Amino acid sequence: MAVYALTGFSLVSLLSFGYLSWDWMKPSLVADVATDPMEKSLPPTFTRPPHIIFILTDDQGYHDIGYHGSDIQTPTLDRLAAEGVKLENYYIQPICTPSRSQLITGRYQIHTGLQHSIIRPRQPNCLPLDQVTLPQKLQEAGYSTHMVGKWHLGFYKKECLPTRRGFDTFLGSLTGNVDYYTYDNCDGPGVCGYDLHEGEDVAWDQSGKYSTFLYAQRVSKILASHSPKEPIFIYVAFQAVHTPLQSPKEYIYRYRSMGNVARRKYAAMVTCMDEAVKNITWALKKYGYYDNSVIVFSTDNGGQTFSGGSNWPLRGRKGTYWEGGVRGIGFVHSPLIKRKRRTSWALVHITDWYPTLVSLARGNLSNVQGLDGYNVWPAISEGKESPRTEILHNIDPLYNHAKYGSLEDGFGIWNTAVQASIRVGEWKLLTGDPGYSDWIPPQTLTNFPGSWWNLERLTDGLRKSVWLFNITADPYERYDLSEQRPDVVRTLLMRLVHYNRTAIPVRYPAENPRAHPDFNGGAWGPWASEDDGEEWEGGREPLKSRNKKKKCKICKLRSFFRKLNTRLMSNRI
């Protein structure tokens, strides 16, 4: 049995604030029971393919939505979820690129070579070009496809860009995080560039506009210019609520009573995003799309607790394979759902959206081999059982191996030093180093540094490399059953072995100096030619860069005045 030490506050004092009283099954917070006798009536028949709006938020914690008992105001999301189907057994990946790649391809990251970390701005890497993407399949089905927001699936070649991977239009950023107003992103000291793109061009003219509002306005513009008689797919990948913590000051003012500054700014960003979703929903109704639409809402990974996010009462945070890193907020809102206003406990994974949405679009999946996702629409719309019974969270052979793991600890069939995690039925297994493992309450009691926020800290897990939990009975991962149930451990290790045999080599090339924005007019963008291989041999400076070095000081001066002007115009905090 694990030994826990309380840090900062006593368990009793936290109970007095209600942090440990949250009931996983409490109807008022999670489940909505339909009382309207008409609720079971069938929706209009699918007379034509539905319009699909997929909304993905960035780094939003599991606790950070109203219907999970949050202190953050999300009235739009709460209403949409209450009127639709809440997904309370929904899983995503612990960091950005893996979730996005699995959404777009319907495949586990071990089957795309993206099983380690994220795609970094200077890496000659992107979503494999041989993968047929979700928007490409929807285009085949006659859809107009649009992307607004964060890509983060690589851009070193033009072939990697969203407009080459199935989207008719694109407005957004290519890298992982940018300033919400200036759209600048630094990938290390002195390696900074502008990152907002319209199609395949740099959108310099949009600088100064808060990205959450900009993206919602673009969605409205797309809807206004399109005919609701023709099917449309819009992928809205909000930058919010990833760092940097920036929000218009009027939203921060609402949370002025919050003692924790990071939490205050974070809460403002969540509420601002909620309002953007309201505007998108309003546009769907105004322009005649709503009655034949499906809105999917999903987070991309767990919240980052030292940046204001909260995954309470789950264990862990963004970047970990504990539930706080991989259990996501998800719901579907649509007039076409047969059984609305309910909570679904069907097992759903982010890879499932690919076959589910293509099937809704009446697309052809017969020529797509090797999908890891399932069509879960019957489970969502009609309350049927999910076809999914297990989830491979990941196998990462490059992550730092656990010091105390071994092949012997894995019954001679699996090296438990390797970071991996899998769920089969009600059981979840973790090996290697799963990441930061504390339980962290919402950061509202104190303004202390991150480590002081911890409710409980595991003190005896440092010498372990195998954990087993019954997630159905123990969703907070408090009771490790690996020693009591070695039979289950062995069974799940065999499943890891099975998946590992199907894995392709990791794609994680060294950074390329040609990617520096100074060589691209001050912006992040493609730098390799069509003939370049995926790994460019570094070690010497490219000829192009030598010719441009003289302009470097002018570029920096221009960038300085552009940033200054933008910040004065935006009046931001």
JSON list of C-alpha atoms in Angstrom, two decimals, residues 329-540:
[
{"chain": "A", "resi": 329, "resn": "ILE", "atom": "CA", "xyz": [-13.22, 16.39, -21.23]},
{"chain": "A", "resi": 330, "resn": "GLY", "atom": "CA", "xyz": [-15.45, 15.37, -24.09]},
{"chain": "A", "resi": 331, "resn": "PHE", "atom": "CA", "xyz": [-19.04, 15.73, -25.22]},
{"chain": "A", "resi": 332, "resn": "VAL", "atom": "CA", "xyz": [-21.14, 15.65, -28.39]},
{"chain": "A", "resi": 333, "resn": "HIS", "atom": "CA", "xyz": [-23.96, 18.11, -29.06]},
{"chain": "A", "resi": 334, "resn": "SER", "atom": "CA", "xyz": [-26.30, 17.55, -31.97]},
{"chain": "A", "resi": 335, "resn": "PRO", "atom": "CA", "xyz": [-30.01, 17.67, -32.84]},
{"chain": "A", "resi": 336, "resn": "LEU", "atom": "CA", "xyz": [-29.32, 14.36, -34.63]},
{"chain": "A", "resi": 337, "resn": "ILE", "atom": "CA", "xyz": [-28.54, 12.43, -31.43]},
{"chain": "A", "resi": 338, "resn": "LYS", "atom": "CA", "xyz": [-31.29, 9.91, -30.66]},
{"chain": "A", "resi": 339, "resn": "ARG", "atom": "CA", "xyz": [-30.82, 9.82, -26.87]},
{"chain": "A", "resi": 340, "resn": "LYS", "atom": "CA", "xyz": [-29.87, 13.27, -25.66]},
{"chain": "A", "resi": 341, "resn": "ARG", "atom": "CA", "xyz": [-29.35, 14.81, -22.22]},
{"chain": "A", "resi": 342, "resn": "ARG", "atom": "CA", "xyz": [-27.38, 11.97, -20.72]},
{"chain": "A", "resi": 343, "resn": "THR", "atom": "CA", "xyz": [-23.93, 10.86, -19.64]},
{"chain": "A", "resi": 344, "resn": "SER", "atom": "CA", "xyz": [-22.20, 8.06, -21.50]},
{"chain": "A", "resi": 345, "resn": "TRP", "atom": "CA", "xyz": [-19.68, 5.78, -19.80]},
{"chain": "A", "resi": 346, "resn": "ALA", "atom": "CA", "xyz": [-18.83, 4.04, -23.06]},
{"chain": "A", "resi": 347, "resn": "LEU", "atom": "CA", "xyz": [-15.08, 3.72, -23.56]},
{"chain": "A", "resi": 348, "resn": "VAL", "atom": "CA", "xyz": [-14.01, 6.24, -26.22]},
{"chain": "A", "resi": 349, "resn": "HIS", "atom": "CA", "xyz": [-10.56, 7.26, -27.44]},
{"chain": "A", "resi": 350, "resn": "ILE", "atom": "CA", "xyz": [-9.49, 10.18, -29.60]},
{"chain": "A", "resi": 351, "resn": "THR", "atom": "CA", "xyz": [-8.63, 7.79, -32.46]},
{"chain": "A", "resi": 352, "resn": "ASP", "atom": "CA", "xyz": [-12.32, 6.88, -32.65]},
{"chain": "A", "resi": 353, "resn": "TRP", "atom": "CA", "xyz": [-13.32, 10.23, -34.17]},
{"chain": "A", "resi": 354, "resn": "TYR", "atom": "CA", "xyz": [-11.76, 9.34, -37.53]},
{"chain": "A", "resi": 355, "resn": "PRO", "atom": "CA", "xyz": [-13.99, 6.32, -38.35]},
{"chain": "A", "resi": 356, "resn": "THR", "atom": "CA", "xyz": [-16.94, 7.82, -36.48]},
{"chain": "A", "resi": 357, "resn": "LEU", "atom": "CA", "xyz": [-16.99, 11.09, -38.42]},
{"chain": "A", "resi": 358, "resn": "VAL", "atom": "CA", "xyz": [-16.18, 9.50, -41.77]},
{"chain": "A", "resi": 359, "resn": "SER", "atom": "CA", "xyz": [-19.08, 7.09, -41.21]},
{"chain": "A", "resi": 360, "resn": "LEU", "atom": "CA", "xyz": [-21.41, 9.97, -40.32]},
{"chain": "A", "resi": 361, "resn": "ALA", "atom": "CA", "xyz": [-20.31, 11.67, -43.52]},
{"chain": "A", "resi": 362, "resn": "ARG", "atom": "CA", "xyz": [-21.16, 8.50, -45.46]},
{"chain": "A", "resi": 363, "resn": "GLY", "atom": "CA", "xyz": [-17.54, 8.25, -46.49]},
{"chain": "A", "resi": 364, "resn": "ASN", "atom": "CA", "xyz": [-15.72, 5.12, -47.58]},
{"chain": "A", "resi": 365, "resn": "LEU", "atom": "CA", "xyz": [-13.54, 3.37, -44.98]},
{"chain": "A", "resi": 366, "resn": "SER", "atom": "CA", "xyz": [-13.11, 0.11, -46.89]},
{"chain": "A", "resi": 367, "resn": "ASN", "atom": "CA", "xyz": [-9.88, 1.31, -48.47]},
{"chain": "A", "resi": 368, "resn": "VAL", "atom": "CA", "xyz": [-8.35, 2.51, -45.18]},
{"chain": "A", "resi": 369, "resn": "GLN", "atom": "CA", "xyz": [-6.30, -0.22, -43.54]},
{"chain": "A", "resi": 370, "resn": "GLY", "atom": "CA", "xyz": [-4.87, -0.35, -40.04]},
{"chain": "A", "resi": 371, "resn": "LEU", "atom": "CA", "xyz": [-7.14, 2.07, -38.19]},
{"chain": "A", "resi": 372, "resn": "ASP", "atom": "CA", "xyz": [-6.96, 1.85, -34.41]},
{"chain": "A", "resi": 373, "resn": "GLY", "atom": "CA", "xyz": [-10.20, 3.77, -33.94]},
{"chain": "A", "resi": 374, "resn": "TYR", "atom": "CA", "xyz": [-13.78, 2.49, -33.88]},
{"chain": "A", "resi": 375, "resn": "ASN", "atom": "CA", "xyz": [-17.09, 3.92, -35.01]},
{"chain": "A", "resi": 376, "resn": "VAL", "atom": "CA", "xyz": [-18.61, 4.91, -31.68]},
{"chain": "A", "resi": 377, "resn": "TRP", "atom": "CA", "xyz": [-21.62, 6.84, -33.00]},
{"chain": "A", "resi": 378, "resn": "PRO", "atom": "CA", "xyz": [-24.13, 4.12, -31.98]},
{"chain": "A", "resi": 379, "resn": "ALA", "atom": "CA", "xyz": [-22.69, 4.24, -28.45]},
{"chain": "A", "resi": 380, "resn": "ILE", "atom": "CA", "xyz": [-22.96, 8.04, -28.37]},
{"chain": "A", "resi": 381, "resn": "SER", "atom": "CA", "xyz": [-26.29, 8.54, -30.11]},
{"chain": "A", "resi": 382, "resn": "GLU", "atom": "CA", "xyz": [-28.23, 5.44, -29.05]},
{"chain": "A", "resi": 383, "resn": "GLY", "atom": "CA", "xyz": [-26.52, 4.41, -25.83]},
{"chain": "A", "resi": 384, "resn": "LYS", "atom": "CA", "xyz": [-25.26, 1.11, -27.21]},
{"chain": "A", "resi": 385, "resn": "GLU", "atom": "CA", "xyz": [-22.11, -0.57, -25.91]},
{"chain": "A", "resi": 386, "resn": "SER", "atom": "CA", "xyz": [-18.83, 0.78, -27.18]},
{"chain": "A", "resi": 387, "resn": "PRO", "atom": "CA", "xyz": [-16.99, -1.50, -29.61]},
{"chain": "A", "resi": 388, "resn": "ARG", "atom": "CA", "xyz": [-13.79, -0.46, -27.86]},
{"chain": "A", "resi": 389, "resn": "THR", "atom": "CA", "xyz": [-12.55, -2.63, -24.97]},
{"chain": "A", "resi": 390, "resn": "GLU", "atom": "CA", "xyz": [-8.95, -1.47, -24.66]},
{"chain": "A", "resi": 391, "resn": "ILE", "atom": "CA", "xyz": [-6.69, 1.53, -25.25]},
{"chain": "A", "resi": 392, "resn": "LEU", "atom": "CA", "xyz": [-2.98, 1.60, -25.85]},
{"chain": "A", "resi": 393, "resn": "HIS", "atom": "CA", "xyz": [-2.00, 4.84, -24.16]},
{"chain": "A", "resi": 394, "resn": "ASN", "atom": "CA", "xyz": [1.50, 4.57, -25.62]},
{"chain": "A", "resi": 395, "resn": "ILE", "atom": "CA", "xyz": [4.85, 2.80, -25.78]},
{"chain": "A", "resi": 396, "resn": "ASP", "atom": "CA", "xyz": [7.77, 5.25, -25.83]},
{"chain": "A", "resi": 397, "resn": "PRO", "atom": "CA", "xyz": [11.14, 3.50, -26.21]},
{"chain": "A", "resi": 398, "resn": "LEU", "atom": "CA", "xyz": [13.09, 6.79, -26.19]},
{"chain": "A", "resi": 399, "resn": "TYR", "atom": "CA", "xyz": [11.76, 8.20, -22.93]},
{"chain": "A", "resi": 400, "resn": "ASN", "atom": "CA", "xyz": [14.17, 8.01, -19.99]},
{"chain": "A", "resi": 401, "resn": "HIS", "atom": "CA", "xyz": [14.15, 4.43, -18.75]},
{"chain": "A", "resi": 402, "resn": "ALA", "atom": "CA", "xyz": [13.06, 3.86, -15.17]},
{"chain": "A", "resi": 403, "resn": "LYS", "atom": "CA", "xyz": [16.03, 3.22, -12.92]},
{"chain": "A", "resi": 404, "resn": "TYR", "atom": "CA", "xyz": [14.46, 0.23, -11.17]},
{"chain": "A", "resi": 405, "resn": "GLY", "atom": "CA", "xyz": [12.77, -1.41, -14.17]},
{"chain": "A", "resi": 406, "resn": "SER", "atom": "CA", "xyz": [13.96, -4.67, -15.69]},
{"chain": "A", "resi": 407, "resn": "LEU", "atom": "CA", "xyz": [13.02, -7.58, -17.93]},
{"chain": "A", "resi": 408, "resn": "GLU", "atom": "CA", "xyz": [12.89, -9.74, -14.83]},
{"chain": "A", "resi": 409, "resn": "ASP", "atom": "CA", "xyz": [10.22, -7.51, -13.28]},
{"chain": "A", "resi": 410, "resn": "GLY", "atom": "CA", "xyz": [8.24, -7.98, -16.50]},
{"chain": "A", "resi": 411, "resn": "PHE", "atom": "CA", "xyz": [8.11, -11.80, -16.21]},
{"chain": "A", "resi": 412, "resn": "GLY", "atom": "CA", "xyz": [10.82, -12.04, -18.85]},
{"chain": "A", "resi": 413, "resn": "ILE", "atom": "CA", "xyz": [8.47, -10.77, -21.55]},
{"chain": "A", "resi": 414, "resn": "TRP", "atom": "CA", "xyz": [8.64, -6.98, -21.09]},
{"chain": "A", "resi": 415, "resn": "ASN", "atom": "CA", "xyz": [11.29, -4.57, -19.87]},
{"chain": "A", "resi": 416, "resn": "THR", "atom": "CA", "xyz": [9.45, -2.57, -17.22]},
{"chain": "A", "resi": 417, "resn": "ALA", "atom": "CA", "xyz": [12.01, 0.25, -17.51]},
{"chain": "A", "resi": 418, "resn": "VAL", "atom": "CA", "xyz": [10.27, 1.27, -20.77]},
{"chain": "A", "resi": 419, "resn": "GLN", "atom": "CA", "xyz": [7.58, 3.91, -20.45]},
{"chain": "A", "resi": 420, "resn": "ALA", "atom": "CA", "xyz": [4.29, 2.37, -21.52]},
{"chain": "A", "resi": 421, "resn": "SER", "atom": "CA", "xyz": [0.65, 2.30, -20.50]},
{"chain": "A", "resi": 422, "resn": "ILE", "atom": "CA", "xyz": [-2.40, 0.31, -21.55]},
{"chain": "A", "resi": 423, "resn": "ARG", "atom": "CA", "xyz": [-5.98, -0.11, -20.47]},
{"chain": "A", "resi": 424, "resn": "VAL", "atom": "CA", "xyz": [-7.85, -3.39, -21.01]},
{"chain": "A", "resi": 425, "resn": "GLY", "atom": "CA", "xyz": [-11.41, -3.52, -19.72]},
{"chain": "A", "resi": 426, "resn": "GLU", "atom": "CA", "xyz": [-11.41, -2.13, -16.22]},
{"chain": "A", "resi": 427, "resn": "TRP", "atom": "CA", "xyz": [-7.67, -2.62, -15.74]},
{"chain": "A", "resi": 428, "resn": "LYS", "atom": "CA", "xyz": [-4.89, -0.11, -16.38]},
{"chain": "A", "resi": 429, "resn": "LEU", "atom": "CA", "xyz": [-1.18, -0.91, -16.38]},
{"chain": "A", "resi": 430, "resn": "LEU", "atom": "CA", "xyz": [1.75, 1.50, -16.33]},
{"chain": "A", "resi": 431, "resn": "THR", "atom": "CA", "xyz": [5.44, 0.64, -16.70]},
{"chain": "A", "resi": 432, "resn": "GLY", "atom": "CA", "xyz": [8.62, 2.68, -16.62]},
{"chain": "A", "resi": 433, "resn": "ASP", "atom": "CA", "xyz": [8.31, 6.30, -15.51]},
{"chain": "A", "resi": 434, "resn": "PRO", "atom": "CA", "xyz": [4.66, 7.43, -15.93]},
{"chain": "A", "resi": 435, "resn": "GLY", "atom": "CA", "xyz": [5.50, 11.02, -14.92]},
{"chain": "A", "resi": 436, "resn": "TYR", "atom": "CA", "xyz": [4.63, 13.35, -12.04]},
{"chain": "A", "resi": 437, "resn": "SER", "atom": "CA", "xyz": [2.25, 11.39, -9.82]},
{"chain": "A", "resi": 438, "resn": "ASP", "atom": "CA", "xyz": [0.72, 13.69, -7.22]},
{"chain": "A", "resi": 439, "resn": "TRP", "atom": "CA", "xyz": [-2.92, 14.63, -6.62]},
{"chain": "A", "resi": 440, "resn": "ILE", "atom": "CA", "xyz": [-3.27, 18.40, -6.89]},
{"chain": "A", "resi": 441, "resn": "PRO", "atom": "CA", "xyz": [-6.39, 20.33, -5.84]},
{"chain": "A", "resi": 442, "resn": "PRO", "atom": "CA", "xyz": [-7.51, 23.48, -7.67]},
{"chain": "A", "resi": 443, "resn": "GLN", "atom": "CA", "xyz": [-5.01, 26.26, -7.02]},
{"chain": "A", "resi": 444, "resn": "THR", "atom": "CA", "xyz": [-7.43, 28.54, -5.19]},
{"chain": "A", "resi": 445, "resn": "LEU", "atom": "CA", "xyz": [-6.33, 28.19, -1.56]},
{"chain": "A", "resi": 446, "resn": "THR", "atom": "CA", "xyz": [-2.88, 29.70, -1.87]},
{"chain": "A", "resi": 447, "resn": "ASN", "atom": "CA", "xyz": [-0.48, 31.63, -4.01]},
{"chain": "A", "resi": 448, "resn": "PHE", "atom": "CA", "xyz": [2.52, 29.50, -3.12]},
{"chain": "A", "resi": 449, "resn": "PRO", "atom": "CA", "xyz": [4.87, 28.00, -5.74]},
{"chain": "A", "resi": 450, "resn": "GLY", "atom": "CA", "xyz": [3.77, 24.88, -7.58]},
{"chain": "A", "resi": 451, "resn": "SER", "atom": "CA", "xyz": [5.09, 22.20, -5.22]},
{"chain": "A", "resi": 452, "resn": "TRP", "atom": "CA", "xyz": [3.16, 23.73, -2.31]},
{"chain": "A", "resi": 453, "resn": "TRP", "atom": "CA", "xyz": [-0.12, 23.15, -4.08]},
{"chain": "A", "resi": 454, "resn": "ASN", "atom": "CA", "xyz": [0.12, 19.40, -3.67]},
{"chain": "A", "resi": 455, "resn": "LEU", "atom": "CA", "xyz": [-2.55, 17.65, -1.68]},
{"chain": "A", "resi": 456, "resn": "GLU", "atom": "CA", "xyz": [-0.70, 14.38, -1.41]},
{"chain": "A", "resi": 457, "resn": "ARG", "atom": "CA", "xyz": [2.72, 13.24, -2.50]},
{"chain": "A", "resi": 458, "resn": "LEU", "atom": "CA", "xyz": [3.66, 9.66, -3.20]},
{"chain": "A", "resi": 459, "resn": "THR", "atom": "CA", "xyz": [6.74, 8.77, -1.16]},
{"chain": "A", "resi": 460, "resn": "ASP", "atom": "CA", "xyz": [7.33, 5.09, -1.89]},
{"chain": "A", "resi": 461, "resn": "GLY", "atom": "CA", "xyz": [6.89, 4.95, -5.67]},
{"chain": "A", "resi": 462, "resn": "LEU", "atom": "CA", "xyz": [10.43, 5.93, -6.61]},
{"chain": "A", "resi": 463, "resn": "ARG", "atom": "CA", "xyz": [11.63, 2.34, -6.63]},
{"chain": "A", "resi": 464, "resn": "LYS", "atom": "CA", "xyz": [8.75, 1.00, -8.68]},
{"chain": "A", "resi": 465, "resn": "SER", "atom": "CA", "xyz": [8.38, 0.37, -12.40]},
{"chain": "A", "resi": 466, "resn": "VAL", "atom": "CA", "xyz": [4.98, -1.39, -12.54]},
{"chain": "A", "resi": 467, "resn": "TRP", "atom": "CA", "xyz": [1.55, -0.15, -11.43]},
{"chain": "A", "resi": 468, "resn": "LEU", "atom": "CA", "xyz": [-1.85, -1.76, -11.83]},
{"chain": "A", "resi": 469, "resn": "PHE", "atom": "CA", "xyz": [-5.21, -0.15, -11.13]},
{"chain": "A", "resi": 470, "resn": "ASN", "atom": "CA", "xyz": [-8.83, -1.10, -11.45]},
{"chain": "A", "resi": 471, "resn": "ILE", "atom": "CA", "xyz": [-9.85, 2.18, -13.09]},
{"chain": "A", "resi": 472, "resn": "THR", "atom": "CA", "xyz": [-13.57, 1.48, -12.86]},
{"chain": "A", "resi": 473, "resn": "ALA", "atom": "CA", "xyz": [-13.44, 1.01, -9.09]},
{"chain": "A", "resi": 474, "resn": "ASP", "atom": "CA", "xyz": [-10.50, 3.34, -8.46]},
{"chain": "A", "resi": 475, "resn": "PRO", "atom": "CA", "xyz": [-10.54, 6.20, -11.02]},
{"chain": "A", "resi": 476, "resn": "TYR", "atom": "CA", "xyz": [-8.19, 8.26, -8.83]},
{"chain": "A", "resi": 477, "resn": "GLU", "atom": "CA", "xyz": [-5.43, 5.58, -8.98]},
{"chain": "A", "resi": 478, "resn": "ARG", "atom": "CA", "xyz": [-4.92, 5.39, -5.25]},
{"chain": "A", "resi": 479, "resn": "TYR", "atom": "CA", "xyz": [-4.63, 1.62, -4.84]},
{"chain": "A", "resi": 480, "resn": "ASP", "atom": "CA", "xyz": [-1.87, -0.13, -6.73]},
{"chain": "A", "resi": 481, "resn": "LEU", "atom": "CA", "xyz": [-2.84, -3.79, -7.20]},
{"chain": "A", "resi": 482, "resn": "SER", "atom": "CA", "xyz": [0.24, -4.97, -9.08]},
{"chain": "A", "resi": 483, "resn": "GLU", "atom": "CA", "xyz": [1.46, -7.16, -6.24]},
{"chain": "A", "resi": 484, "resn": "GLN", "atom": "CA", "xyz": [-1.99, -8.59, -5.46]},
{"chain": "A", "resi": 485, "resn": "ARG", "atom": "CA", "xyz": [-2.83, -9.40, -9.10]},
{"chain": "A", "resi": 486, "resn": "PRO", "atom": "CA", "xyz": [0.33, -10.56, -10.92]},
{"chain": "A", "resi": 487, "resn": "ASP", "atom": "CA", "xyz": [-1.90, -12.57, -13.25]},
{"chain": "A", "resi": 488, "resn": "VAL", "atom": "CA", "xyz": [-3.52, -9.39, -14.55]},
{"chain": "A", "resi": 489, "resn": "VAL", "atom": "CA", "xyz": [-0.13, -7.68, -14.81]},
{"chain": "A", "resi": 490, "resn": "ARG", "atom": "CA", "xyz": [1.19, -10.53, -16.96]},
{"chain": "A", "resi": 491, "resn": "THR", "atom": "CA", "xyz": [-1.89, -10.46, -19.20]},
{"chain": "A", "resi": 492, "resn": "LEU", "atom": "CA", "xyz": [-1.57, -6.73, -19.84]},
{"chain": "A", "resi": 493, "resn": "LEU", "atom": "CA", "xyz": [2.18, -7.02, -20.41]},
{"chain": "A", "resi": 494, "resn": "MET", "atom": "CA", "xyz": [1.39, -9.54, -23.13]},
{"chain": "A", "resi": 495, "resn": "ARG", "atom": "CA", "xyz": [-0.88, -6.98, -24.75]},
{"chain": "A", "resi": 496, "resn": "LEU", "atom": "CA", "xyz": [1.99, -4.47, -24.70]},
{"chain": "A", "resi": 497, "resn": "VAL", "atom": "CA", "xyz": [4.20, -7.06, -26.37]},
{"chain": "A", "resi": 498, "resn": "HIS", "atom": "CA", "xyz": [1.52, -7.57, -29.02]},
{"chain": "A", "resi": 499, "resn": "TYR", "atom": "CA", "xyz": [1.26, -3.85, -29.78]},
{"chain": "A", "resi": 500, "resn": "ASN", "atom": "CA", "xyz": [5.02, -3.37, -29.73]},
{"chain": "A", "resi": 501, "resn": "ARG", "atom": "CA", "xyz": [5.38, -5.91, -32.53]},
{"chain": "A", "resi": 502, "resn": "THR", "atom": "CA", "xyz": [3.24, -3.66, -34.72]},
{"chain": "A", "resi": 503, "resn": "ALA", "atom": "CA", "xyz": [5.11, -0.43, -33.91]},
{"chain": "A", "resi": 504, "resn": "ILE", "atom": "CA", "xyz": [7.12, 1.39, -36.56]},
{"chain": "A", "resi": 505, "resn": "PRO", "atom": "CA", "xyz": [10.44, 3.12, -35.79]},
{"chain": "A", "resi": 506, "resn": "VAL", "atom": "CA", "xyz": [10.30, 6.39, -33.89]},
{"chain": "A", "resi": 507, "resn": "ARG", "atom": "CA", "xyz": [10.47, 9.53, -36.03]},
{"chain": "A", "resi": 508, "resn": "TYR", "atom": "CA", "xyz": [12.43, 12.05, -33.95]},
{"chain": "A", "resi": 509, "resn": "PRO", "atom": "CA", "xyz": [15.16, 13.65, -36.08]},
{"chain": "A", "resi": 510, "resn": "ALA", "atom": "CA", "xyz": [17.75, 16.16, -34.92]},
{"chain": "A", "resi": 511, "resn": "GLU", "atom": "CA", "xyz": [16.94, 19.86, -35.22]},
{"chain": "A", "resi": 512, "resn": "ASN", "atom": "CA", "xyz": [17.84, 21.60, -38.46]},
{"chain": "A", "resi": 513, "resn": "PRO", "atom": "CA", "xyz": [19.52, 25.05, -38.39]},
{"chain": "A", "resi": 514, "resn": "ARG", "atom": "CA", "xyz": [17.83, 25.93, -41.67]},
{"chain": "A", "resi": 515, "resn": "ALA", "atom": "CA", "xyz": [14.54, 26.18, -39.77]},
{"chain": "A", "resi": 516, "resn": "HIS", "atom": "CA", "xyz": [15.59, 29.41, -38.02]},
{"chain": "A", "resi": 517, "resn": "PRO", "atom": "CA", "xyz": [12.96, 32.13, -38.74]},
{"chain": "A", "resi": 518, "resn": "ASP", "atom": "CA", "xyz": [15.71, 34.60, -39.63]},
{"chain": "A", "resi": 519, "resn": "PHE", "atom": "CA", "xyz": [16.21, 32.56, -42.80]},
{"chain": "A", "resi": 520, "resn": "ASN", "atom": "CA", "xyz": [12.49, 32.75, -43.59]},
{"chain": "A", "resi": 521, "resn": "GLY", "atom": "CA", "xyz": [11.75, 36.47, -43.38]},
{"chain": "A", "resi": 522, "resn": "GLY", "atom": "CA", "xyz": [11.24, 36.39, -39.62]},
{"chain": "A", "resi": 523, "resn": "ALA", "atom": "CA", "xyz": [8.46, 33.78, -39.61]},
{"chain": "A", "resi": 524, "resn": "TRP", "atom": "CA", "xyz": [8.23, 30.08, -38.90]},
{"chain": "A", "resi": 525, "resn": "GLY", "atom": "CA", "xyz": [7.49, 28.11, -42.04]},
{"chain": "A", "resi": 526, "resn": "PRO", "atom": "CA", "xyz": [8.69, 25.38, -44.43]},
{"chain": "A", "resi": 527, "resn": "TRP", "atom": "CA", "xyz": [12.40, 25.39, -45.13]},
{"chain": "A", "resi": 528, "resn": "ALA", "atom": "CA", "xyz": [13.11, 22.09, -46.90]},
{"chain": "A", "resi": 529, "resn": "SER", "atom": "CA", "xyz": [12.61, 21.42, -50.60]},
{"chain": "A", "resi": 530, "resn": "GLU", "atom": "CA", "xyz": [10.50, 18.60, -51.97]},
{"chain": "A", "resi": 531, "resn": "ASP", "atom": "CA", "xyz": [13.65, 16.60, -52.71]},
{"chain": "A", "resi": 532, "resn": "ASP", "atom": "CA", "xyz": [15.14, 16.93, -49.22]},
{"chain": "A", "resi": 533, "resn": "GLY", "atom": "CA", "xyz": [15.11, 13.84, -47.05]},
{"chain": "A", "resi": 534, "resn": "GLU", "atom": "CA", "xyz": [13.54, 13.91, -43.61]},
{"chain": "A", "resi": 535, "resn": "GLU", "atom": "CA", "xyz": [16.90, 14.20, -41.88]},
{"chain": "A", "resi": 536, "resn": "TRP", "atom": "CA", "xyz": [19.23, 16.92, -43.13]},
{"chain": "A", "resi": 537, "resn": "GLU", "atom": "CA", "xyz": [22.87, 16.47, -42.27]},
{"chain": "A", "resi": 538, "resn": "GLY", "atom": "CA", "xyz": [23.77, 19.32, -39.96]},
{"chain": "A", "resi": 539, "resn": "GLY", "atom": "CA", "xyz": [27.21, 20.40, -38.83]},
{"chain": "A", "resi": 540, "resn": "ARG", "atom": "CA", "xyz": [27.73, 23.19, -41.29]}
]
